[in-house]
Short mmCIF file of C-alpha atoms in Angstrom, two decimals:
data_model
loop_
_atom_site.label_atom_id
_atom_site.label_comp_id
_atom_site.label_asym_id
_atom_site.label_seq_id
_atom_site.Cartn_x
_atom_site.Cartn_y
_atom_site.Cartn_z
CA UNK W 1 21.27 -2.01 -41.60
CA UNK W 2 20.54 -1.64 -37.87
CA UNK W 3 22.55 -3.79 -35.50
CA UNK W 4 20.25 -6.26 -33.63
CA UNK W 5 22.52 -6.25 -30.57
CA UNK W 6 22.34 -2.48 -30.29
CA UNK W 7 18.56 -2.50 -30.80
CA UNK W 8 18.06 -5.13 -28.08
CA UNK W 9 20.35 -3.15 -25.76
CA UNK W 10 18.37 0.05 -26.39
CA UNK W 11 15.00 -1.49 -25.55
CA UNK W 12 16.27 -3.75 -22.76
CA UNK W 13 17.98 -0.88 -20.90
CA UNK W 14 14.91 1.30 -21.43
CA UNK W 15 12.71 -1.40 -19.88
CA UNK W 16 14.86 -1.46 -16.72
CA UNK W 17 14.54 2.30 -16.32
CA UNK W 18 10.78 2.28 -16.93
CA UNK W 19 10.37 -0.54 -14.41
CA UNK W 20 12.12 1.58 -11.77
CA UNK W 21 9.82 4.51 -12.58
CA UNK W 22 6.54 2.58 -12.49
CA UNK W 23 7.50 0.62 -9.37
CA UNK W 24 8.18 3.89 -7.55
CA UNK W 25 4.83 5.51 -8.33
CA UNK W 26 2.56 2.46 -7.91
CA UNK W 27 2.33 -1.06 -6.57
CA UNK W 28 3.15 -4.16 -8.60
CA UNK W 29 0.26 -6.36 -9.67
CA UNK W 30 2.65 -9.29 -10.06
CA UNK W 31 5.91 -10.42 -8.41
CA UNK W 32 8.90 -8.36 -9.50
CA UNK W 33 10.50 -11.13 -11.54
CA UNK W 34 7.27 -11.65 -13.50
CA UNK W 35 7.01 -7.91 -14.16
CA UNK W 36 10.59 -7.87 -15.44
CA UNK W 37 10.02 -10.87 -17.72
CA UNK W 38 6.82 -9.38 -19.14
CA UNK W 39 8.55 -6.02 -19.58
CA UNK W 40 11.51 -7.65 -21.33
CA UNK W 41 9.15 -9.47 -23.69
CA UNK W 42 7.17 -6.32 -24.51
CA UNK W 43 10.20 -4.12 -25.05
CA UNK W 44 12.04 -6.71 -27.12
CA UNK W 45 8.91 -6.94 -29.28
CA UNK W 46 9.43 -3.22 -29.71
CA UNK W 47 13.03 -3.93 -30.71
CA UNK W 48 11.89 -6.49 -33.30
CA UNK W 49 9.41 -3.99 -34.72
CA UNK W 50 12.12 -1.35 -34.83
CA UNK W 51 14.39 -3.69 -36.81
CA UNK W 52 11.62 -4.89 -39.14
CA UNK W 53 10.55 -1.37 -40.13
CA UNK W 54 14.14 -0.10 -40.37
CA UNK W 55 13.81 2.42 -37.54
CA UNK W 56 10.76 4.14 -39.01
CA UNK W 57 10.22 7.09 -36.65
CA UNK W 58 6.41 7.14 -36.79
CA UNK W 59 5.97 3.41 -36.35
CA UNK W 60 8.64 3.24 -33.67
CA UNK W 61 7.01 6.08 -31.72
CA UNK W 62 3.55 4.54 -31.92
CA UNK W 63 4.75 1.09 -30.92
CA UNK W 64 6.82 2.52 -28.06
CA UNK W 65 3.72 4.21 -26.62
CA UNK W 66 1.79 0.93 -26.88
CA UNK W 67 4.60 -1.03 -25.18
CA UNK W 68 4.90 1.50 -22.33
CA UNK W 69 1.13 1.55 -21.90
CA UNK W 70 0.79 -2.26 -21.78
CA UNK W 71 3.69 -2.51 -19.34
CA UNK W 72 1.99 0.01 -17.04
CA UNK W 73 -1.51 -1.52 -16.90
CA UNK W 74 -0.50 -5.20 -17.01
CA UNK W 75 2.22 -5.14 -14.35
CA UNK W 76 1.33 -2.17 -12.14
CA UNK W 77 -1.65 -0.68 -10.31
CA UNK W 78 -2.01 2.14 -12.84
CA UNK W 79 -5.30 3.19 -14.38
CA UNK W 80 -5.52 3.05 -18.19
CA UNK W 81 -5.83 6.83 -18.64
CA UNK W 82 -2.87 7.48 -16.33
CA UNK W 83 -0.94 4.68 -18.03
CA UNK W 84 -1.48 6.28 -21.43
CA UNK W 85 -0.39 9.69 -20.11
CA UNK W 86 2.76 8.23 -18.56
CA UNK W 87 3.52 6.27 -21.75
CA UNK W 88 3.36 9.36 -23.94
CA UNK W 89 5.40 11.40 -21.46
CA UNK W 90 8.12 8.74 -21.16
CA UNK W 91 8.38 8.23 -24.92
CA UNK W 92 8.75 11.97 -25.47
CA UNK W 93 11.38 12.22 -22.74
CA UNK W 94 13.21 9.20 -24.11
CA UNK W 95 13.43 10.64 -27.64
CA UNK W 96 14.49 14.03 -26.24
CA UNK W 97 17.28 12.48 -24.17
CA UNK W 98 18.46 10.39 -27.12
CA UNK W 99 18.77 13.63 -29.06
CA UNK W 100 20.67 15.24 -26.16
CA UNK W 101 23.06 12.26 -26.03
CA UNK W 102 23.68 12.56 -29.77
CA UNK W 103 24.40 16.28 -29.37
CA UNK W 104 26.72 15.53 -26.44
CA UNK W 105 28.91 13.29 -28.56
CA UNK W 106 28.55 15.27 -31.81
CA UNK W 107 31.79 17.29 -31.33
CA UNK W 108 33.82 14.08 -30.94
CA UNK W 109 32.16 12.52 -33.98
CA UNK W 110 32.78 15.55 -36.21
CA UNK W 111 36.38 15.95 -35.03
CA UNK W 112 37.30 12.33 -35.71
CA UNK W 113 35.05 11.85 -38.76
CA UNK W 114 33.44 8.80 -37.11
CA UNK W 115 30.55 6.77 -38.39
CA UNK W 116 29.00 5.76 -35.07
CA UNK W 117 26.27 3.67 -36.71
CA UNK W 118 28.92 1.30 -38.08
CA UNK W 119 30.54 0.84 -34.65
CA UNK W 120 28.21 -1.06 -32.27
CA UNK W 121 30.43 -0.45 -29.23
CA UNK W 122 30.35 3.33 -29.60
CA UNK W 123 26.64 3.25 -30.37
CA UNK W 124 25.97 1.27 -27.17
CA UNK W 125 27.83 3.93 -25.18
CA UNK W 126 25.58 6.60 -26.68
CA UNK W 127 22.48 4.51 -25.86
CA UNK W 128 23.60 3.91 -22.27
CA UNK W 129 24.24 7.62 -21.83
CA UNK W 130 20.70 8.51 -22.90
CA UNK W 131 19.21 5.78 -20.69
CA UNK W 132 21.28 6.92 -17.71
CA UNK W 133 19.95 10.44 -18.18
CA UNK W 134 16.46 8.94 -18.47
CA UNK W 135 16.99 7.09 -15.17
CA UNK W 136 17.96 10.32 -13.38
CA UNK W 137 14.97 12.16 -14.84
CA UNK W 138 12.56 9.32 -13.97
CA UNK W 139 13.77 9.26 -10.37
CA UNK W 140 13.18 13.00 -10.07
CA UNK W 141 9.85 12.74 -11.87
CA UNK W 142 8.62 10.01 -9.50
CA UNK W 143 9.28 12.34 -6.59
CA UNK W 144 7.19 15.06 -8.26
CA UNK W 145 4.30 12.69 -9.07
CA UNK W 146 4.18 11.12 -5.58
CA UNK W 147 5.83 13.67 -3.26
CA UNK W 148 4.41 12.21 -0.02
CA UNK W 149 4.42 8.53 -0.89
CA UNK W 150 6.46 6.09 1.20
CA UNK W 151 7.41 4.38 -2.06
CA UNK W 152 9.50 7.30 -3.35
CA UNK W 153 11.68 8.17 -0.39
CA UNK W 154 15.01 8.53 -2.09
CA UNK W 155 18.11 10.12 -0.59
CA UNK W 156 19.50 12.67 -3.02
CA UNK W 157 22.96 11.21 -2.47
CA UNK W 158 21.94 8.09 -4.40
CA UNK W 159 21.64 10.19 -7.56
CA UNK W 160 25.44 10.40 -7.44
CA UNK W 161 25.61 6.88 -8.87
CA UNK W 162 23.78 7.49 -12.19
CA UNK W 163 25.43 10.91 -12.47
CA UNK W 164 28.87 9.31 -12.00
CA UNK W 165 27.92 6.63 -14.54
CA UNK W 166 27.05 9.28 -17.12
CA UNK W 167 30.45 10.93 -16.60
CA UNK W 168 32.21 7.58 -16.86
CA UNK W 169 30.44 6.83 -20.13
CA UNK W 170 31.80 10.04 -21.63
CA UNK W 171 35.30 9.14 -20.40
CA UNK W 172 35.05 5.61 -21.82
CA UNK W 173 33.86 7.10 -25.13
CA UNK W 174 36.97 9.25 -25.33
CA UNK W 175 39.13 6.24 -24.48
CA UNK W 176 37.54 4.27 -27.31
CA UNK W 177 38.59 7.02 -29.75
CA UNK W 178 42.29 6.48 -29.04
CA UNK W 179 44.13 4.96 -31.98
CA UNK W 180 45.77 2.23 -29.90
CA UNK W 181 42.36 0.96 -28.69
CA UNK W 182 41.35 -2.01 -30.81
CA UNK W 183 37.84 -3.05 -31.75
CA UNK W 184 38.08 -5.94 -29.28
CA UNK W 185 38.89 -3.53 -26.46
CA UNK W 186 36.01 -1.28 -27.51
CA UNK W 187 33.65 -4.27 -27.25
CA UNK W 188 35.03 -5.03 -23.80
CA UNK W 189 34.51 -1.43 -22.67
CA UNK W 190 30.94 -1.49 -23.99
CA UNK W 191 30.24 -4.71 -22.08
CA UNK W 192 31.69 -3.30 -18.86
CA UNK W 193 29.58 -0.14 -19.26
CA UNK W 194 26.51 -2.28 -19.77
CA UNK W 195 27.28 -4.10 -16.50
CA UNK W 196 27.73 -0.76 -14.73
CA UNK W 197 24.39 0.46 -16.06
CA UNK W 198 22.50 -2.70 -15.01
CA UNK W 199 24.13 -2.65 -11.56
CA UNK W 200 23.08 0.99 -11.09
CA UNK W 201 19.47 0.17 -11.95
CA UNK W 202 19.55 -2.91 -9.68
CA UNK W 203 20.85 -0.68 -6.88
CA UNK W 204 17.68 1.41 -6.98
CA UNK W 205 15.43 -1.66 -7.29
CA UNK W 206 17.05 -3.32 -4.25
CA UNK W 207 17.03 -0.09 -2.28
CA UNK W 208 13.32 0.42 -2.95
CA UNK W 209 12.60 -3.18 -2.00
CA UNK W 210 14.54 -2.79 1.26
CA UNK W 211 12.72 0.43 2.13
CA UNK W 212 9.36 -1.28 1.61
CA UNK W 213 10.41 -4.30 3.70
CA UNK W 214 11.56 -2.03 6.52
CA UNK W 215 8.31 -0.07 6.30
CA UNK W 216 6.23 -3.26 6.52
CA UNK W 217 8.32 -4.41 9.49
CA UNK W 218 7.71 -1.10 11.25
CA UNK W 219 3.98 -1.42 10.50
CA UNK W 220 3.85 -4.88 12.06
CA UNK W 221 5.69 -3.77 15.18
CA UNK W 222 3.54 -0.65 15.46
CA UNK W 223 0.34 -2.67 15.11
CA UNK W 224 1.49 -5.15 17.76
CA UNK W 225 2.31 -2.34 20.19
CA UNK W 226 -1.06 -0.73 19.49
CA UNK W 227 -2.89 -3.99 20.20
CA UNK W 228 -0.97 -4.49 23.43
CA UNK W 229 -1.73 -0.93 24.55
CA UNK W 230 -5.38 -1.34 23.58
CA UNK W 231 -5.59 -4.62 25.48
CA UNK W 232 -4.14 -2.92 28.56
CA UNK W 233 -6.65 -0.10 28.08
CA UNK W 234 -9.54 -2.58 28.03
CA UNK W 235 -8.21 -4.21 31.20
CA UNK W 236 -8.08 -0.83 32.95
CA UNK W 237 -11.55 -0.01 31.63
CA UNK W 238 -12.87 -3.33 32.93
CA UNK W 239 -11.42 -2.63 36.39
CA UNK W 240 -12.96 0.85 36.39
CA UNK W 241 -16.31 -0.59 35.36
CA UNK W 242 -16.16 -3.16 38.17
CA UNK W 243 -15.39 -0.46 40.74
CA UNK W 244 -18.13 1.76 39.35
CA UNK W 245 -20.68 -1.06 39.45
CA UNK W 246 -19.76 -1.87 43.06
CA UNK W 247 -20.20 1.78 43.95
CA UNK W 248 -23.51 1.97 42.04
CA UNK W 249 -24.75 -1.20 43.73
CA UNK W 250 -23.91 0.12 47.22
CA UNK W 251 -25.31 3.55 46.43
CA UNK W 252 -28.63 2.04 45.34
CA UNK W 253 -28.81 0.16 48.66
CA UNK W 254 -28.21 3.38 50.58
CA UNK W 255 -30.79 5.25 48.51
CA UNK W 256 -33.31 2.45 49.08
CA UNK W 257 -32.70 2.75 52.83
CA UNK W 258 -33.16 6.53 52.70
CA UNK W 259 -36.35 6.11 50.70
CA UNK W 260 -37.69 3.65 53.26
CA UNK W 261 -36.98 6.02 56.14
CA UNK W 262 -38.50 9.17 54.67
CA UNK W 263 -42.15 10.08 54.59
CA UNK W 264 -41.63 13.17 52.46
CA UNK W 265 -42.97 12.45 48.93
CA UNK W 266 -40.60 14.98 47.34
CA UNK W 267 -37.56 13.33 48.90
CA UNK W 268 -38.88 9.92 47.89
CA UNK W 269 -39.34 11.07 44.28
CA UNK W 270 -35.85 12.60 44.22
CA UNK W 271 -34.29 9.39 45.58
CA UNK W 272 -36.18 7.38 42.95
CA UNK W 273 -34.70 9.54 40.19
CA UNK W 274 -31.18 9.04 41.57
CA UNK W 275 -31.72 5.27 41.70
CA UNK W 276 -32.85 5.21 38.08
CA UNK W 277 -29.80 7.20 36.99
CA UNK W 278 -27.51 4.71 38.73
CA UNK W 279 -28.90 1.90 36.57
CA UNK W 280 -27.00 3.24 33.55
CA UNK W 281 -23.72 2.50 35.33
CA UNK W 282 -24.32 -1.24 35.14
CA UNK W 283 -23.01 -3.31 32.27
CA UNK W 284 -24.93 -3.19 29.01
CA UNK W 285 -23.56 -6.53 27.80
CA UNK W 286 -23.28 -9.80 29.73
CA UNK W 287 -21.87 -12.29 27.23
CA UNK W 288 -19.68 -14.22 29.64
CA UNK W 289 -16.51 -12.99 27.92
CA UNK W 290 -15.23 -10.05 29.97
CA UNK W 291 -13.10 -8.57 27.22
CA UNK W 292 -15.89 -8.82 24.65
CA UNK W 293 -18.23 -7.14 27.15
CA UNK W 294 -15.79 -4.27 27.63
CA UNK W 295 -15.33 -3.82 23.87
CA UNK W 296 -19.10 -3.76 23.31
CA UNK W 297 -19.73 -1.44 26.26
CA UNK W 298 -17.11 0.94 24.92
CA UNK W 299 -18.82 0.83 21.50
CA UNK W 300 -22.15 1.61 23.17
CA UNK W 301 -20.67 4.74 24.76
CA UNK W 302 -18.91 5.75 21.52
CA UNK W 303 -22.13 5.37 19.55
CA UNK W 304 -24.09 7.40 22.10
CA UNK W 305 -21.53 10.20 21.94
CA UNK W 306 -21.53 10.20 18.13
CA UNK W 307 -25.29 9.92 17.72
CA UNK W 308 -25.18 6.41 16.20
CA UNK W 309 -27.67 3.60 16.74
CA UNK W 310 -26.03 0.36 17.85
CA UNK W 311 -27.66 -3.07 17.93
CA UNK W 312 -25.81 -6.13 19.21
CA UNK W 313 -26.60 -9.76 19.97
CA UNK W 314 -23.82 -12.00 21.31
CA UNK W 315 -25.95 -14.47 23.27
CA UNK W 316 -25.25 -17.51 21.06
CA UNK W 317 -21.48 -17.07 20.85
CA UNK W 318 -19.13 -15.03 23.04
CA UNK W 319 -15.91 -15.82 21.13
CA UNK W 320 -14.38 -17.32 24.26
CA UNK W 321 -12.03 -19.49 22.15
CA UNK W 322 -10.20 -16.38 20.89
CA UNK W 323 -7.29 -15.15 23.03
CA UNK W 324 -7.47 -11.56 24.26
CA UNK W 325 -4.95 -9.90 21.94
CA UNK W 326 -6.53 -11.55 18.87
CA UNK W 327 -10.00 -10.56 20.06
CA UNK W 328 -8.80 -6.96 20.27
CA UNK W 329 -7.23 -7.23 16.81
CA UNK W 330 -10.35 -8.72 15.22
CA UNK W 331 -13.32 -7.10 16.96
CA UNK W 332 -11.54 -3.89 17.96
CA UNK W 333 -10.25 -3.11 14.45
CA UNK W 334 -13.50 -4.00 12.69
CA UNK W 335 -15.66 -2.03 15.10
CA UNK W 336 -13.35 0.99 14.77
CA UNK W 337 -13.76 0.81 10.98
CA UNK W 338 -17.53 0.41 11.30
CA UNK W 339 -17.79 3.38 13.69
CA UNK W 340 -15.75 5.58 11.38
CA UNK W 341 -17.81 4.66 8.31
CA UNK W 342 -21.18 4.94 10.09
CA UNK W 343 -20.33 8.33 11.54
CA UNK W 344 -19.65 9.66 8.03
CA UNK W 345 -22.86 8.15 6.63
CA UNK W 346 -26.43 9.42 6.61
CA UNK W 347 -27.85 6.19 8.12
CA UNK W 348 -25.61 6.31 11.22
CA UNK W 349 -26.26 2.73 12.27
CA UNK W 350 -24.14 -0.25 13.36
CA UNK W 351 -24.98 -3.81 14.29
CA UNK W 352 -22.90 -6.65 15.73
CA UNK W 353 -24.07 -10.24 15.94
CA UNK W 354 -22.37 -13.53 16.77
CA UNK W 355 -23.55 -17.07 16.06
CA UNK W 356 -22.30 -20.61 15.37
CA UNK W 357 -22.21 -22.24 11.95
CA UNK W 358 -20.66 -25.64 11.15
CA UNK W 359 -18.21 -25.59 14.08
CA UNK W 360 -17.25 -21.99 13.32
CA UNK W 361 -17.76 -18.93 15.46
CA UNK W 362 -19.30 -16.31 13.20
CA UNK W 363 -19.07 -12.56 13.73
CA UNK W 364 -21.27 -10.32 11.58
CA UNK W 365 -20.71 -6.56 11.64
CA UNK W 366 -22.89 -4.25 9.55
CA UNK W 367 -22.76 -0.50 9.26
CA UNK W 368 -24.36 2.20 7.17
CA UNK W 369 -22.06 3.44 4.42
CA UNK W 370 -23.05 5.98 1.77
CA UNK W 371 -20.34 4.97 -0.74
CA UNK W 372 -19.09 1.55 -1.82
CA UNK W 373 -15.69 0.68 -0.32
CA UNK W 374 -12.55 0.89 -2.45
CA UNK W 375 -11.29 -2.52 -3.56
CA UNK W 376 -7.83 -3.31 -4.95
CA UNK W 377 -6.73 -6.84 -5.80
CA UNK W 378 -9.79 -8.15 -3.91
CA UNK W 379 -8.65 -6.26 -0.81
CA UNK W 380 -10.21 -3.37 1.00
CA UNK W 381 -8.25 -0.15 0.63
CA UNK W 382 -8.20 2.57 3.27
CA UNK W 383 -10.16 5.69 2.32
CA UNK W 384 -7.96 7.87 4.52
CA UNK W 385 -5.91 10.64 2.95
CA UNK W 386 -2.69 8.62 3.14
CA UNK W 387 -3.68 4.98 2.50
CA UNK W 388 -0.04 3.95 2.52
CA UNK W 389 0.13 4.97 6.18
CA UNK W 390 -3.19 3.35 7.09
CA UNK W 391 -5.26 0.34 6.09
CA UNK W 392 -3.24 -1.99 8.30
CA UNK W 393 -6.29 -2.91 10.42
CA UNK W 394 -7.68 -5.44 7.94
CA UNK W 395 -4.21 -6.96 7.55
CA UNK W 396 -4.04 -7.34 11.33
CA UNK W 397 -7.48 -8.98 11.34
CA UNK W 398 -6.46 -11.39 8.58
CA UNK W 399 -3.26 -12.29 10.40
CA UNK W 400 -5.14 -13.04 13.62
CA UNK W 401 -7.80 -15.08 11.80
CA UNK W 402 -5.09 -17.27 10.26
CA UNK W 403 -4.34 -18.64 13.76
CA UNK W 404 -7.88 -20.04 13.92
CA UNK W 405 -8.18 -21.24 10.30
CA UNK W 406 -10.61 -18.39 9.89
CA UNK W 407 -11.62 -16.19 6.97
CA UNK W 408 -13.57 -13.06 6.21
CA UNK W 409 -15.68 -11.71 3.39
CA UNK W 410 -17.68 -8.59 2.80
CA UNK W 411 -20.51 -7.26 0.70
CA UNK W 412 -22.03 -3.88 0.01
CA UNK W 413 -25.72 -3.31 -0.72
CA UNK W 414 -26.05 -0.40 -3.15
CA UNK W 415 -29.77 -0.06 -2.37
CA UNK W 416 -29.72 0.01 1.44
CA UNK W 417 -26.18 1.41 1.58
CA UNK W 418 -25.18 -1.21 4.14
CA UNK W 419 -21.68 -2.67 4.34
CA UNK W 420 -21.50 -6.12 5.95
CA UNK W 421 -18.38 -7.90 7.13
CA UNK W 422 -18.70 -11.63 7.98
CA UNK W 423 -15.89 -13.27 9.92
CA UNK W 424 -15.49 -17.03 10.34
CA UNK W 425 -13.38 -18.16 13.32
CA UNK W 426 -12.50 -21.79 13.88
CA UNK W 427 -13.73 -23.17 17.22
#
């Protein structure tokens, strides 16, 4: 008869290891504590099935694959096909490492004529050894699966902890075989080893969480610095535009005087051409919001250089209620995204309009886009090669909008291949 305590320990410790693996190769769909509770429920259902069918190998294998698969797709951002592949791989590795652990302790068992199955404490030590080896292998495997991901940055030195735990388990096993060690002491050793195992797994969970928190903090600081630099850039650009317009205005006066003085038609025609060329150095946009004008004028030049058509209408609303750094975060980020998408599309068109609706300033940005955007958890996902290192623009927009009780939504027209972003900003 299988021991229920040992069976629960087997599946519970396996769940902790699998959680570490999945959390390192993907993002959680749910908070960590919910994932752990769901995982514990699923794996303990596996334990109950194992006990009910008296450790039937075929049934246990099949149910283990199902449990691993459900854990992957319910709690993590893992596609079903990938989840099934991971489930099969992990179950195979788990059985292989259980066999290795049995072989590791076989010499001690044969020498002392032990019946490990009748001694729960010794059996738990064997289980913890196999799960410790599984933890080491899963950590290495996560690095192979996601070699460049920020979620799997793991100093090799941390592997010392599970390796040391595996060695300690062997030592504790040998201690338990001493004649003077009572059954009560064996139970105590098994409990201490279980605590060591859980603490080792928790170490990696906390470390990963801390790495992600630090990464998010760096992202926020980097985005803030970028916005400040971009704001300064727009201020410099505005000053340059003012100087250029003053020069263009004076130059047109001088050319008009020259044209009035000359009687040569060729000189008059040449001066006329120069005057017309100077007109392009005046502002394209006159919304009344200097920063918005600069942003739009910059977009006009960018679109001209990239061969994109750009339509804008900001006459009804110039977003004057939005402070400069938030205006850069909102309009600057969204226009950068629109430019990038339109440049890669066949339509090569962008439009920007502002209006007022129900005491809200409304910003509507549309751009041609050949493919529908990637969505994850109702959020836009960066299409860049390393989305973990990008995609912070929308987060910055959302953060800035929160200051104005604002919101945003988007839609994609599969027929016209137009992506439209609508932003509501409280007045």
